[in-house]
Short mmCIF file of C-alpha atoms in Angstrom, two decimals:
data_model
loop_
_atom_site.label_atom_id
_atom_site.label_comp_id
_atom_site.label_asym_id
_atom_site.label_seq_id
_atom_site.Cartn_x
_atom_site.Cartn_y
_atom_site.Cartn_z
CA UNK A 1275 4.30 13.54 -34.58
CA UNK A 1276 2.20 10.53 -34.10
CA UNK A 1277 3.93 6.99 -34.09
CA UNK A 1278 2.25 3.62 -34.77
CA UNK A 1279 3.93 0.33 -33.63
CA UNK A 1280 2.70 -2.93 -34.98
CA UNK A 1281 3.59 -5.14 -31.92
CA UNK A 1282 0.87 -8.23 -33.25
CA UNK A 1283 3.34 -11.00 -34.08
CA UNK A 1284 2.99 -14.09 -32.68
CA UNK A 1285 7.31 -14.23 -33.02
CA UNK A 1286 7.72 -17.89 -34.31
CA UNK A 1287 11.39 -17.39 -35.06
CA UNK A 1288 11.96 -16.88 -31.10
CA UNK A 1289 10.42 -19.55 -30.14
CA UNK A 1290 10.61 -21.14 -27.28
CA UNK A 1291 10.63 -17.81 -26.02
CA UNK A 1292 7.76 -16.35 -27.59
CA UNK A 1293 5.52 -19.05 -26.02
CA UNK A 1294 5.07 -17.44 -22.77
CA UNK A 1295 5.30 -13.71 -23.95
CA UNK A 1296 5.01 -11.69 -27.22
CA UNK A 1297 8.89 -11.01 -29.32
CA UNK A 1298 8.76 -7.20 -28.59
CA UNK A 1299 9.26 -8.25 -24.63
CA UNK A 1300 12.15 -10.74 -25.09
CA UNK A 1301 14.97 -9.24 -22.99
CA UNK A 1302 18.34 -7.39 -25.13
CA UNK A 1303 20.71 -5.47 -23.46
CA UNK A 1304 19.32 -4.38 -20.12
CA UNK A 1305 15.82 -3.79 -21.27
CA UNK A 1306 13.07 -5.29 -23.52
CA UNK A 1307 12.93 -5.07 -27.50
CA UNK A 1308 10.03 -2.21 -26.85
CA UNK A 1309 11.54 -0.41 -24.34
CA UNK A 1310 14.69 0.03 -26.45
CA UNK A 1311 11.97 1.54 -29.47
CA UNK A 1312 10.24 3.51 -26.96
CA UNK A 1313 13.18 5.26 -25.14
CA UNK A 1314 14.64 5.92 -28.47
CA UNK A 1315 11.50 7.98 -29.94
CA UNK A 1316 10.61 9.82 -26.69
CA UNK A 1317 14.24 10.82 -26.39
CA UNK A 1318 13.71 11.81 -29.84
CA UNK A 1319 10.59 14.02 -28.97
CA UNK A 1320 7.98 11.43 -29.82
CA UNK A 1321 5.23 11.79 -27.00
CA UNK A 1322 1.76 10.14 -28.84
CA UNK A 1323 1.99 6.28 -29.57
CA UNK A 1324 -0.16 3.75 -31.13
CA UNK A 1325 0.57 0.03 -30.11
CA UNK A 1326 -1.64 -2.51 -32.74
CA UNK A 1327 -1.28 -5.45 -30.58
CA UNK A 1328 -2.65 -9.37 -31.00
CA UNK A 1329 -0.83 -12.10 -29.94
CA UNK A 1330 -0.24 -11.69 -25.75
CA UNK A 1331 -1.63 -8.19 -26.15
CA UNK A 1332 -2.52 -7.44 -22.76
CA UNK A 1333 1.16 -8.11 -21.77
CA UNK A 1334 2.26 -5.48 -24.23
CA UNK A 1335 -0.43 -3.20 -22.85
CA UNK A 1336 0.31 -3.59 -19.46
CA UNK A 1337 4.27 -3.38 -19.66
CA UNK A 1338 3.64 -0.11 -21.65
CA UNK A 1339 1.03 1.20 -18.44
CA UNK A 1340 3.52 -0.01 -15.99
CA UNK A 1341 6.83 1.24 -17.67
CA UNK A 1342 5.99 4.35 -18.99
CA UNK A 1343 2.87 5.87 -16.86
CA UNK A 1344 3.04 9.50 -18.63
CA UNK A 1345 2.93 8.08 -22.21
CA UNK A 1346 -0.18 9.22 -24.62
CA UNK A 1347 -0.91 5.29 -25.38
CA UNK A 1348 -3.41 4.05 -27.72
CA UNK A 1349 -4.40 0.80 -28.06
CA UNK A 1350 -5.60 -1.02 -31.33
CA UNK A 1351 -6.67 -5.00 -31.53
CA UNK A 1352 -5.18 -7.02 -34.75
CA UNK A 1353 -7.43 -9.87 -34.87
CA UNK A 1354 -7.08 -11.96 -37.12
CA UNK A 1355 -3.72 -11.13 -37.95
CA UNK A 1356 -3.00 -10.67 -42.00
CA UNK A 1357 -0.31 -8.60 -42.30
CA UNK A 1358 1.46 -5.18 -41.39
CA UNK A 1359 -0.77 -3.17 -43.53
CA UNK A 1360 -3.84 -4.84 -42.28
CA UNK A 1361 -2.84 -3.76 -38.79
CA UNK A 1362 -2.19 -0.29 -40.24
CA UNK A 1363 -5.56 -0.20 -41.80
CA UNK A 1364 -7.05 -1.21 -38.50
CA UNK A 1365 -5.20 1.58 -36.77
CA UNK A 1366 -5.82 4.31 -39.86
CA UNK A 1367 -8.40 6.21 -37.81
CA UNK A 1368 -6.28 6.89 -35.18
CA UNK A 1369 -3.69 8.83 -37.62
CA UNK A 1370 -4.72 9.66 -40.64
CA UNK A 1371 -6.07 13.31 -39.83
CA UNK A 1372 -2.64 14.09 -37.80
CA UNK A 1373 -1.09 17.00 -39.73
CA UNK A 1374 2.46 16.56 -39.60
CA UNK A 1375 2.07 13.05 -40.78
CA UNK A 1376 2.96 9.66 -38.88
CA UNK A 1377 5.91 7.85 -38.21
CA UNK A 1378 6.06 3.73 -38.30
CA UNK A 1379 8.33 1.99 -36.63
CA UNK A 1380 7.91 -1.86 -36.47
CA UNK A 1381 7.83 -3.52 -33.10
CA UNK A 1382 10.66 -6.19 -33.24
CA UNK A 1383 13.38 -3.61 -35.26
CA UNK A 1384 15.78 -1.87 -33.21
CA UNK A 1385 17.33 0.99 -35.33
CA UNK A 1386 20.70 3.09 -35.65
CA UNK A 1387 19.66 6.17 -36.80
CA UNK A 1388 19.03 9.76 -35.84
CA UNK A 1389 14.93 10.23 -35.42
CA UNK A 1390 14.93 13.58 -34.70
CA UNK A 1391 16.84 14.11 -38.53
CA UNK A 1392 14.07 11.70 -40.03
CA UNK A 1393 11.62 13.44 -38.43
CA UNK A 1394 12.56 16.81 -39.99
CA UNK A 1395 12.79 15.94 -42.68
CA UNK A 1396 10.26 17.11 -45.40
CA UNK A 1397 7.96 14.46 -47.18
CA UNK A 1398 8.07 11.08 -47.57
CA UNK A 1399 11.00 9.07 -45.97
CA UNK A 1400 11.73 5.12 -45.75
CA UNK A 1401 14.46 3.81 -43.40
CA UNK A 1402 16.81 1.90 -46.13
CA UNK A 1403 19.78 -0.49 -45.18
CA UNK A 1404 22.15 -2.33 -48.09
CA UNK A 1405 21.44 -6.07 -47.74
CA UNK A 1406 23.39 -9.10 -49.12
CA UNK A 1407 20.35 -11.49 -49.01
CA UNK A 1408 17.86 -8.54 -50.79
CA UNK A 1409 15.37 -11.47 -51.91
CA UNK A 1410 14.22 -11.71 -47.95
CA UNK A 1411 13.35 -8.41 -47.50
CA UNK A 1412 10.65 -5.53 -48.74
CA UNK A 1413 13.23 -4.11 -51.27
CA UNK A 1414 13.20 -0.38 -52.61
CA UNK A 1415 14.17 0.65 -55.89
CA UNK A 1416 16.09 4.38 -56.84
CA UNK A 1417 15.37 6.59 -59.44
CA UNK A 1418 16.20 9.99 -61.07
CA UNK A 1419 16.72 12.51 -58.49
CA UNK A 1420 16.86 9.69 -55.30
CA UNK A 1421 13.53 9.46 -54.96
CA UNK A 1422 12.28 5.71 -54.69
CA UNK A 1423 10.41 4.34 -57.74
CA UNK A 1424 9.15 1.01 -56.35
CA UNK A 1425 9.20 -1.11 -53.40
CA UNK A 1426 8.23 -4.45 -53.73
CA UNK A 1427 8.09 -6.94 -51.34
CA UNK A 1428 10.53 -10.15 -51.07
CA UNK A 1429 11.08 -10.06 -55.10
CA UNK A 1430 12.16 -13.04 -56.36
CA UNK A 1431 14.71 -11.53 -58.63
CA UNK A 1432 15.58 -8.30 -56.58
CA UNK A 1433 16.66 -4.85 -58.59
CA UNK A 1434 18.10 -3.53 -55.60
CA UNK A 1435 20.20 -4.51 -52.27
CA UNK A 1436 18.71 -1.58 -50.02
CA UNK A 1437 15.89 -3.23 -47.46
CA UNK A 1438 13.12 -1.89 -46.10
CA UNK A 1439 14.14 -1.88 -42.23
CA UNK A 1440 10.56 -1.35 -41.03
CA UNK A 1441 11.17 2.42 -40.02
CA UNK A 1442 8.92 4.99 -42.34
CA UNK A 1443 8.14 8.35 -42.25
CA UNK A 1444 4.93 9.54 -44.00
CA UNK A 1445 3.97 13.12 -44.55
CA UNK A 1446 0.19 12.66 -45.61
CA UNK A 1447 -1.03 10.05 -43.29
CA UNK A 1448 -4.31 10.27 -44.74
CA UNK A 1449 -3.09 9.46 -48.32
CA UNK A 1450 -1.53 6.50 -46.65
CA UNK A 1451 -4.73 5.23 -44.83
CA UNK A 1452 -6.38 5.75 -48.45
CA UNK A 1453 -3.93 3.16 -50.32
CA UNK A 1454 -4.63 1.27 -46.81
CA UNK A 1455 -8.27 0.85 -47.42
CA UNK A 1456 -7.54 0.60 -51.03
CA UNK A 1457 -5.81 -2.91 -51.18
CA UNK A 1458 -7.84 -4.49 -48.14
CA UNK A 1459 -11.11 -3.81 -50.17
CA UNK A 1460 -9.30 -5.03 -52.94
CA UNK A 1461 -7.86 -8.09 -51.23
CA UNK A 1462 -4.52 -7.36 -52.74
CA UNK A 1463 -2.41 -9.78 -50.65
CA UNK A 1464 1.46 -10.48 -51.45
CA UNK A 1465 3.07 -13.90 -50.20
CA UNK A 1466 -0.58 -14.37 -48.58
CA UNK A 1467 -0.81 -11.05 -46.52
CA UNK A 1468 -2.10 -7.25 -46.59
CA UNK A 1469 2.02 -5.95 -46.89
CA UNK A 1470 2.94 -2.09 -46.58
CA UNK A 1471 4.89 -1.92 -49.49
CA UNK A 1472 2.03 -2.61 -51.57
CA UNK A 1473 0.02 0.22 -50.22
CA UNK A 1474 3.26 2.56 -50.34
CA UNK A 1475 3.83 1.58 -54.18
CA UNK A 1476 0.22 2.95 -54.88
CA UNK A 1477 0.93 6.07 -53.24
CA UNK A 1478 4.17 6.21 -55.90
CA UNK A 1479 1.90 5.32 -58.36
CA UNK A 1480 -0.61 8.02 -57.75
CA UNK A 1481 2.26 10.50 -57.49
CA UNK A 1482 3.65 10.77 -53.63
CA UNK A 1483 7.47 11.48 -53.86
CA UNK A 1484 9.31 9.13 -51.44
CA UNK A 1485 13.09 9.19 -50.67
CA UNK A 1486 15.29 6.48 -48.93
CA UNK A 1487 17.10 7.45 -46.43
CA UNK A 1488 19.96 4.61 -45.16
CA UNK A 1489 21.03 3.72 -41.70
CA UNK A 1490 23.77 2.66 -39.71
CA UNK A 1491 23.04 -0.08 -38.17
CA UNK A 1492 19.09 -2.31 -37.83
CA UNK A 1493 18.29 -4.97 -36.22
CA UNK A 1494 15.22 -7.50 -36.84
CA UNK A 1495 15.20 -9.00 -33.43
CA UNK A 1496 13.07 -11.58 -34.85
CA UNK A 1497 15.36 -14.51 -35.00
CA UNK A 1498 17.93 -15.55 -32.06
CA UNK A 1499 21.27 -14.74 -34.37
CA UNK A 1500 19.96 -10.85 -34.89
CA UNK A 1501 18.73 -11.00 -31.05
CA UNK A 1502 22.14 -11.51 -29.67
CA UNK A 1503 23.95 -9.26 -32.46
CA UNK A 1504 21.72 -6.73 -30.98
CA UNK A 1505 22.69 -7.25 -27.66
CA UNK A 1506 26.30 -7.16 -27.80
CA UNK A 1507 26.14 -3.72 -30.09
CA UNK A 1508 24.03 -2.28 -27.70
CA UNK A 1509 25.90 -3.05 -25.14
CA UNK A 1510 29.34 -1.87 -26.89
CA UNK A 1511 27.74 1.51 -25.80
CA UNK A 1512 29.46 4.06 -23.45
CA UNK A 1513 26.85 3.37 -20.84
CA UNK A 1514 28.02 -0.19 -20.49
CA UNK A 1515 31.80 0.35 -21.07
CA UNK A 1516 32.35 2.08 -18.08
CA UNK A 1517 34.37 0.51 -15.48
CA UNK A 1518 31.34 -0.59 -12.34
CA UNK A 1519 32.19 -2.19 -8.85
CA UNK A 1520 31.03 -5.80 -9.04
CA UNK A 1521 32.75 -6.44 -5.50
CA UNK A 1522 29.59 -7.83 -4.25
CA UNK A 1523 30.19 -10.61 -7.02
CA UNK A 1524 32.58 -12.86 -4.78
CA UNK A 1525 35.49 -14.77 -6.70
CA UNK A 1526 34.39 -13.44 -10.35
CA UNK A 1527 35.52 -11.77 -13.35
CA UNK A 1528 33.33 -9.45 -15.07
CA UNK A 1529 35.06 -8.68 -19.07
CA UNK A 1530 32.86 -5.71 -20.15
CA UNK A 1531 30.29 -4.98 -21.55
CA UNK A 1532 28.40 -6.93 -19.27
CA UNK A 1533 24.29 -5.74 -17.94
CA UNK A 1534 23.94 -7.11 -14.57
CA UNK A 1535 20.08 -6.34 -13.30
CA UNK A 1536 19.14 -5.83 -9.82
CA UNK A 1537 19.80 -8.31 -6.74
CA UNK A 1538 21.69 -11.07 -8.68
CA UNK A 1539 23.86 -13.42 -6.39
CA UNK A 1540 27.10 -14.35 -8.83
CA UNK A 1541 29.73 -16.26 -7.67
CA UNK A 1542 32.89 -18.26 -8.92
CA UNK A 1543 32.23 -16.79 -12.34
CA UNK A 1544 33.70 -15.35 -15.59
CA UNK A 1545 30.71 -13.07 -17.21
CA UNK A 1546 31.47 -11.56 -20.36
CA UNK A 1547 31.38 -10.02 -22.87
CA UNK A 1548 28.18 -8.90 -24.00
CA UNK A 1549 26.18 -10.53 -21.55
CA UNK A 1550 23.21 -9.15 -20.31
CA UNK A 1551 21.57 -10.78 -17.26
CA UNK A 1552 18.19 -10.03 -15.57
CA UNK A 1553 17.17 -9.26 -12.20
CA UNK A 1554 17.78 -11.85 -9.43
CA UNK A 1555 19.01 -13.88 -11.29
CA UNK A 1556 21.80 -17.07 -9.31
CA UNK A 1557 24.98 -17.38 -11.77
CA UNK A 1558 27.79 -19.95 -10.00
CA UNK A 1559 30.73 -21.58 -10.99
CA UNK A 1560 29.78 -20.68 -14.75
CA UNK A 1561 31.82 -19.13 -17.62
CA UNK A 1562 29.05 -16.99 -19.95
CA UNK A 1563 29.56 -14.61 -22.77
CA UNK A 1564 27.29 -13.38 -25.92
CA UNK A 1565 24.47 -14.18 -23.69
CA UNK A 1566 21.34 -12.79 -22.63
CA UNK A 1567 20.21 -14.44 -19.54
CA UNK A 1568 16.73 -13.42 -18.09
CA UNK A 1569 14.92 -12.54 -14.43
CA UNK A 1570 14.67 -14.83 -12.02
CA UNK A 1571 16.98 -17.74 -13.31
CA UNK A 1572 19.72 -19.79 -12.22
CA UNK A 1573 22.34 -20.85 -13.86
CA UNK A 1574 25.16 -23.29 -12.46
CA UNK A 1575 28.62 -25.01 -13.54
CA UNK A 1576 28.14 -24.31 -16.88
CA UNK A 1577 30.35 -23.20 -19.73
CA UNK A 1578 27.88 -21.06 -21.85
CA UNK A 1579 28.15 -18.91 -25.11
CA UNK A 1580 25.32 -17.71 -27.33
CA UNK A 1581 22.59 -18.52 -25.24
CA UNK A 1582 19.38 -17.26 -24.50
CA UNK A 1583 17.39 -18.29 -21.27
CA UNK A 1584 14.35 -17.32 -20.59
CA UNK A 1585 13.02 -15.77 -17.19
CA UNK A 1586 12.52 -18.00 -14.48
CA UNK A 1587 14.72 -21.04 -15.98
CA UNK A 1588 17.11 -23.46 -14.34
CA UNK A 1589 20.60 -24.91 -15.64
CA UNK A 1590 22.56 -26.78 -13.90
CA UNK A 1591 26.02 -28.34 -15.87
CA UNK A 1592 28.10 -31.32 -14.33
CA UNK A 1593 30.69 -31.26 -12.07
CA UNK A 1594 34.00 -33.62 -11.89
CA UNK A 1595 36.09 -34.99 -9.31
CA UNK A 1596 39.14 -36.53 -11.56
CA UNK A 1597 42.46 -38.14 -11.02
CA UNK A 1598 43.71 -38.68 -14.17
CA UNK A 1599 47.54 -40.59 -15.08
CA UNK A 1600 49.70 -39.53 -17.63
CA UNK A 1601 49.09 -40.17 -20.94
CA UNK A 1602 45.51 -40.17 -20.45
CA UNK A 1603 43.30 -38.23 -23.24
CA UNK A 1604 39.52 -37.49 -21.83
CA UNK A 1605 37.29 -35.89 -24.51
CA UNK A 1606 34.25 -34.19 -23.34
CA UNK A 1607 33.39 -33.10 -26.79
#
């Protein structure tokens, strides 16, 4: 099975970070949004990708070339950018004749959920989570039998608490790329954009069966709170829970789970948990936990928690020489 992954987003929720490089290549737990998606579906037998990349495209294309050499990788343009199904419909040629249908999986959603299962599974399938906040999400409604009667997106008085998580399954890709070029020549936009769920609710409408099938656990790395609640789950895996040697850290304690790249130089330092840290990267004298520190940065006497920093950044806290009397009350605060 084909997979498309919209990876056009200019990621304004990440900013600063998403200045400098597009969302899908922010850093979480040892790797990169995308490389968590891709080592997830090729694991999962996935072999034939479609990236629609805009915004800092050619980053995306050449991480993907660099990264993974022996990947069938097409590349689509989104220019202008107006929407997920507007990228889709840009991208329809290049799966709407596959046979056994095409699987979407948005470019900033990390996912808990067996692919190989979705896969296999006959017709129609979209990747459901229960919400409390359902009003902020694409929103899919249940009927008789489980299948899903409507999907709507962002209602403003939401029938349902089970979100879209940006993972779908489609059987008949070319009935999807119909209902694609269906609402672009139409100009149906929703909240001022070309959206998916309006080209999936024509395909209900004309009589596709869809069921919604719910995860464990998404993420929409899109924002920094979701970023870092994705890094420290990911990082609560086996993998990282296993005890390392860090005796080339001098004077440090490392509380797992803790991702330490390649040639870092720590020192005088409490790291963890759920820390992930990039390649040479300088950590001294600093405490750090729920933090995802990237390549190439230096951090020193600092007291951190639920940071980001970016590749090739500098921090430097304060330091104090004190002699303090009693009943003396210093407030840093």
């Amino acid at each position: 099975m084909k997979v498309v992954i919209p990876v056009a987003g200019i990621g304004s929720r990440l900013r600063p970070h998403t200045h400098t490089q597009p969302k899908t290549l922010v850093p979480v737990a040892g790797n990169t949004i995308l490389g968590h998606i891709i080592d997830r579906l090729v694991e999962a037998g996935v072999h034939e990708f479609v990236f629609i990349i805009g915004y800092l495209g050619e980053k995306v294309e050449n991480y993907v070339r660099r990264q993974y050499p022996d990947l069938q990788a097409t590349f689509v343009v989104q220019e202008p950018r107006e929407g997920i199904a507007h990228a889709l419909w840009l991208a329809r040629d290049q799966f709407r004749h596959e046979p056994d249908g095409v699987l979407i999986l948005l470019g900033d959603t990390i996912v808990d959920v067996d692919l190989r299962a979705l896969i296999a599974t006959p017709g129609n399938v979209l990747a459901v989570k229960e919400v409390k906040t359902p009003a902020l999400f694409g929103i899919v409604e249940n009927g008789p039998r489980g299948l899903v009667t409507k999907v709507v997106e962002k209602p403003r008085i939401p029938k349902s608490n089970f979100a879209l998580v940006g993972l779908y399954k489609i059987a008949n890709a070319d009935w999807l790329a119909s209902a694609l070029e269906r609402i672009v020549e139409q100009g149906k936009r929703t909240h001022g954009e070309f959206q998916l769920t309006d080209a999936l609710m024509l395909m209900i409408e004309d009589g596709a069966e869809m069921v919604a099938a719910p995860v464990d656990n998404w993420f929409d790395c899109g924002r920094k709170s979701s970023l870092l609640e994705a890094n420290a789950r990911l990082l609560n895996r086996p993998e990282f829970l296993r005890r390392r040697d860090y005796s080339d850290f001098p004077d440090t304690i490392i509380i797992p789970p803790v991702s330490i790249g390649r040639d870092c130089q720590i020192a005088g330092s409490i790291i963890g948990p759920n820390v992930a840290i990039g390649d040479h990267t300088i950590v001294q004298n600093v405490i750090l936990s729920e933090s995802i520190i990237g390549s190439y940065s230096e951090l020193r006497s600092a007291v951190m928690h639920d940071c980001i920093v970016g590749s090739d950044a500098l921090f430097k806290g304060t330091k104090h020489s004190l002699n303090i009397g009693d009943n003396t009350e210093i407030d840093y605060s």
